PDB file of C-alpha atoms in Angstrom:
ATOM      1  CA  MET K   1    -122.146 -55.153  69.922  1.00  0.00           C
ATOM      2  CA  ALA K   2    -121.937 -53.536  73.646  1.00  0.00           C
ATOM      3  CA  ARG K   3    -123.383 -56.030  76.410  1.00  0.00           C
ATOM      4  CA  LEU K   4    -126.987 -55.844  77.159  1.00  0.00           C
ATOM      5  CA  THR K   5    -126.741 -55.585  81.078  1.00  0.00           C
ATOM      6  CA  LYS K   6    -126.201 -53.528  83.816  1.00  0.00           C
ATOM      7  CA  ASN K   7    -124.151 -56.081  85.950  1.00  0.00           C
ATOM      8  CA  ASP K   8    -121.612 -57.997  85.485  1.00  0.00           C
ATOM      9  CA  ASP K   9    -122.183 -61.163  87.517  1.00  0.00           C
ATOM     10  CA  LYS K  10    -125.142 -61.311  85.121  1.00  0.00           C
ATOM     11  CA  PRO K  11    -124.258 -63.060  81.665  1.00  0.00           C
ATOM     12  CA  ALA K  12    -126.436 -61.501  78.152  1.00  0.00           C
ATOM     13  CA  ILE K  13    -128.661 -63.270  76.373  1.00  0.00           C
ATOM     14  CA  THR K  14    -127.773 -64.551  73.604  1.00  0.00           C
ATOM     15  CA  ASP K  15    -129.992 -67.110  73.133  1.00  0.00           C
ATOM     16  CA  PRO K  16    -132.103 -66.298  70.115  1.00  0.00           C
ATOM     17  CA  ALA K  17    -135.072 -67.906  71.933  1.00  0.00           C
ATOM     18  CA  ALA K  18    -134.446 -66.748  75.241  1.00  0.00           C
ATOM     19  CA  LEU K  19    -133.955 -63.406  74.328  1.00  0.00           C
ATOM     20  CA  GLY K  20    -137.492 -63.881  71.972  1.00  0.00           C
ATOM     21  CA  VAL K  21    -139.261 -64.308  75.450  1.00  0.00           C
ATOM     22  CA  ALA K  22    -137.116 -61.438  77.179  1.00  0.00           C
ATOM     23  CA  ALA K  23    -138.613 -59.211  74.307  1.00  0.00           C
ATOM     24  CA  ASP K  24    -142.038 -60.414  74.715  1.00  0.00           C
ATOM     25  CA  GLN K  25    -142.105 -59.800  78.631  1.00  0.00           C
ATOM     26  CA  ALA K  26    -140.406 -56.551  78.036  1.00  0.00           C
ATOM     27  CA  SER K  27    -143.123 -55.657  75.681  1.00  0.00           C
ATOM     28  CA  GLU K  28    -145.920 -56.208  77.566  1.00  0.00           C
ATOM     29  CA  PHE K  29    -144.390 -54.953  80.886  1.00  0.00           C
ATOM     30  CA  LEU K  30    -144.117 -51.478  78.544  1.00  0.00           C
ATOM     31  CA  LYS K  31    -147.634 -51.661  76.956  1.00  0.00           C
ATOM     32  CA  SER K  32    -148.997 -51.385  80.458  1.00  0.00           C
ATOM     33  CA  LEU K  33    -146.827 -48.057  81.478  1.00  0.00           C
ATOM     34  CA  ALA K  34    -147.433 -46.292  77.669  1.00  0.00           C
ATOM     35  CA  ASN K  35    -150.821 -44.622  78.711  1.00  0.00           C
ATOM     36  CA  PRO K  36    -150.257 -41.333  80.221  1.00  0.00           C
ATOM     37  CA  VAL K  37    -152.701 -41.853  82.999  1.00  0.00           C
ATOM     38  CA  ARG K  38    -151.245 -44.892  83.918  1.00  0.00           C
ATOM     39  CA  LEU K  39    -148.032 -43.980  83.813  1.00  0.00           C
ATOM     40  CA  ARG K  40    -148.878 -40.891  86.634  1.00  0.00           C
ATOM     41  CA  ILE K  41    -150.524 -43.467  88.989  1.00  0.00           C
ATOM     42  CA  LEU K  42    -147.139 -45.488  89.423  1.00  0.00           C
ATOM     43  CA  CYS K  43    -145.243 -42.838  89.480  1.00  0.00           C
ATOM     44  CA  MET K  44    -147.959 -41.714  92.322  1.00  0.00           C
ATOM     45  CA  LEU K  45    -147.989 -44.953  93.855  1.00  0.00           C
ATOM     46  CA  ALA K  46    -144.065 -45.059  93.927  1.00  0.00           C
ATOM     47  CA  ASP K  47    -144.064 -42.315  96.489  1.00  0.00           C
ATOM     48  CA  GLY K  48    -146.097 -45.004  99.095  1.00  0.00           C
ATOM     49  CA  GLU K  49    -149.994 -46.751  98.295  1.00  0.00           C
ATOM     50  CA  ALA K  50    -153.135 -44.631  97.971  1.00  0.00           C
ATOM     51  CA  THR K  51    -156.839 -45.316  97.562  1.00  0.00           C
ATOM     52  CA  VAL K  52    -158.784 -44.658  94.152  1.00  0.00           C
ATOM     53  CA  GLY K  53    -160.388 -41.271  96.239  1.00  0.00           C
ATOM     54  CA  GLU K  54    -156.278 -40.189  96.679  1.00  0.00           C
ATOM     55  CA  ILE K  55    -155.432 -40.829  93.899  1.00  0.00           C
ATOM     56  CA  THR K  56    -158.608 -39.179  91.779  1.00  0.00           C
ATOM     57  CA  ASP K  57    -157.795 -35.889  93.867  1.00  0.00           C
ATOM     58  CA  ARG K  58    -153.944 -36.176  93.430  1.00  0.00           C
ATOM     59  CA  LEU K  59    -154.354 -36.601  89.378  1.00  0.00           C
ATOM     60  CA  ALA K  60    -157.744 -34.300  89.249  1.00  0.00           C
ATOM     61  CA  ALA K  61    -158.880 -37.538  87.428  1.00  0.00           C
ATOM     62  CA  ARG K  62    -162.737 -38.812  87.118  1.00  0.00           C
ATOM     63  CA  GLN K  63    -162.608 -42.036  89.235  1.00  0.00           C
ATOM     64  CA  SER K  64    -163.845 -43.903  86.390  1.00  0.00           C
ATOM     65  CA  LEU K  65    -160.805 -43.370  84.695  1.00  0.00           C
ATOM     66  CA  VAL K  66    -159.029 -43.972  87.354  1.00  0.00           C
ATOM     67  CA  SER K  67    -160.602 -47.112  88.444  1.00  0.00           C
ATOM     68  CA  GLN K  68    -160.594 -49.030  85.151  1.00  0.00           C
ATOM     69  CA  HIS K  69    -156.920 -48.047  84.473  1.00  0.00           C
ATOM     70  CA  LEU K  70    -156.443 -49.711  88.390  1.00  0.00           C
ATOM     71  CA  ALA K  71    -157.974 -52.833  87.532  1.00  0.00           C
ATOM     72  CA  LEU K  72    -156.326 -52.826  83.738  1.00  0.00           C
ATOM     73  CA  LEU K  73    -152.617 -52.525  86.314  1.00  0.00           C
ATOM     74  CA  ARG K  74    -153.828 -55.128  88.763  1.00  0.00           C
ATOM     75  CA  LYS K  75    -154.650 -57.447  86.096  1.00  0.00           C
ATOM     76  CA  ASP K  76    -151.028 -57.358  84.852  1.00  0.00           C
ATOM     77  CA  GLY K  77    -149.639 -57.418  87.885  1.00  0.00           C
ATOM     78  CA  LEU K  78    -147.874 -54.246  88.786  1.00  0.00           C
ATOM     79  CA  VAL K  79    -150.414 -52.816  90.920  1.00  0.00           C
ATOM     80  CA  SER K  80    -151.573 -54.310  93.992  1.00  0.00           C
ATOM     81  CA  ALA K  81    -155.034 -53.660  96.028  1.00  0.00           C
ATOM     82  CA  THR K  82    -155.444 -54.494 100.052  1.00  0.00           C
ATOM     83  CA  ARG K  83    -158.582 -53.660 101.887  1.00  0.00           C
ATOM     84  CA  ASP K  84    -158.129 -51.259 104.778  1.00  0.00           C
ATOM     85  CA  GLY K  85    -161.602 -51.119 106.655  1.00  0.00           C
ATOM     86  CA  GLN K  86    -164.125 -49.999 103.942  1.00  0.00           C
ATOM     87  CA  SER K  87    -161.220 -48.840 101.577  1.00  0.00           C
ATOM     88  CA  ILE K  88    -158.738 -50.442  99.484  1.00  0.00           C
ATOM     89  CA  ARG K  89    -155.469 -49.498  99.276  1.00  0.00           C
ATOM     90  CA  TYR K  90    -153.170 -50.033  95.969  1.00  0.00           C
ATOM     91  CA  ALA K  91    -149.368 -49.934  95.967  1.00  0.00           C
ATOM     92  CA  LEU K  92    -146.627 -51.148  93.588  1.00  0.00           C
ATOM     93  CA  ALA K  93    -146.308 -54.729  93.604  1.00  0.00           C
ATOM     94  CA  ASP K  94    -143.369 -54.851  91.035  1.00  0.00           C
ATOM     95  CA  ILE K  95    -140.507 -53.921  91.909  1.00  0.00           C
ATOM     96  CA  ARG K  96    -139.333 -53.362  88.162  1.00  0.00           C
ATOM     97  CA  VAL K  97    -141.905 -50.519  88.145  1.00  0.00           C
ATOM     98  CA  GLU K  98    -140.431 -48.619  90.818  1.00  0.00           C
ATOM     99  CA  ARG K  99    -136.821 -48.877  89.198  1.00  0.00           C
ATOM    100  CA  LEU K 100    -138.152 -48.153  85.317  1.00  0.00           C
ATOM    101  CA  ILE K 101    -140.079 -44.922  87.344  1.00  0.00           C
ATOM    102  CA  GLY K 102    -137.203 -43.715  88.901  1.00  0.00           C
ATOM    103  CA  VAL K 103    -135.333 -44.119  85.577  1.00  0.00           C
ATOM    104  CA  LEU K 104    -138.065 -41.773  83.585  1.00  0.00           C
ATOM    105  CA  TYR K 105    -137.997 -39.009  86.613  1.00  0.00           C
ATOM    106  CA  GLU K 106    -134.398 -38.414  86.594  1.00  0.00           C
ATOM    107  CA  THR K 107    -134.934 -38.760  82.664  1.00  0.00           C
ATOM    108  CA  PHE K 108    -137.847 -36.555  82.270  1.00  0.00           C
ATOM    109  CA  CYS K 109    -137.874 -34.432  85.241  1.00  0.00           C
ATOM    110  CA  PRO K 110    -134.744 -33.228  86.057  1.00  0.00           C
ATOM    111  CA  ARG K 111    -134.053 -30.852  88.745  1.00  0.00           C
ATOM    112  CA  GLY K 112    -131.986 -27.620  88.731  1.00  0.00           C
TER     113      GLY K 112
END
């Protein structure tokens, strides 16, 4: 069976209990991404931070819908919020999201 690791310096997980924990964490992480609105929000935030209004305008979505999904992404630790005067700016809070968005973009949004 092939090793499930990209970096030879980091050994593959072979302990069944540790693999179970890692699989549970990966499953929860992927559940957070498994919604078209949340995925579009994360793709947008991969380009830089934005306010709810900016996200709403760019996605052509209702503000209540965007706010609902941002709250879920914050709860899951994938997005952070920073107050900027009267606005709140959202940004990716987890490097794994940025990496995965990059892979998804290369896979599903090929150039040429």
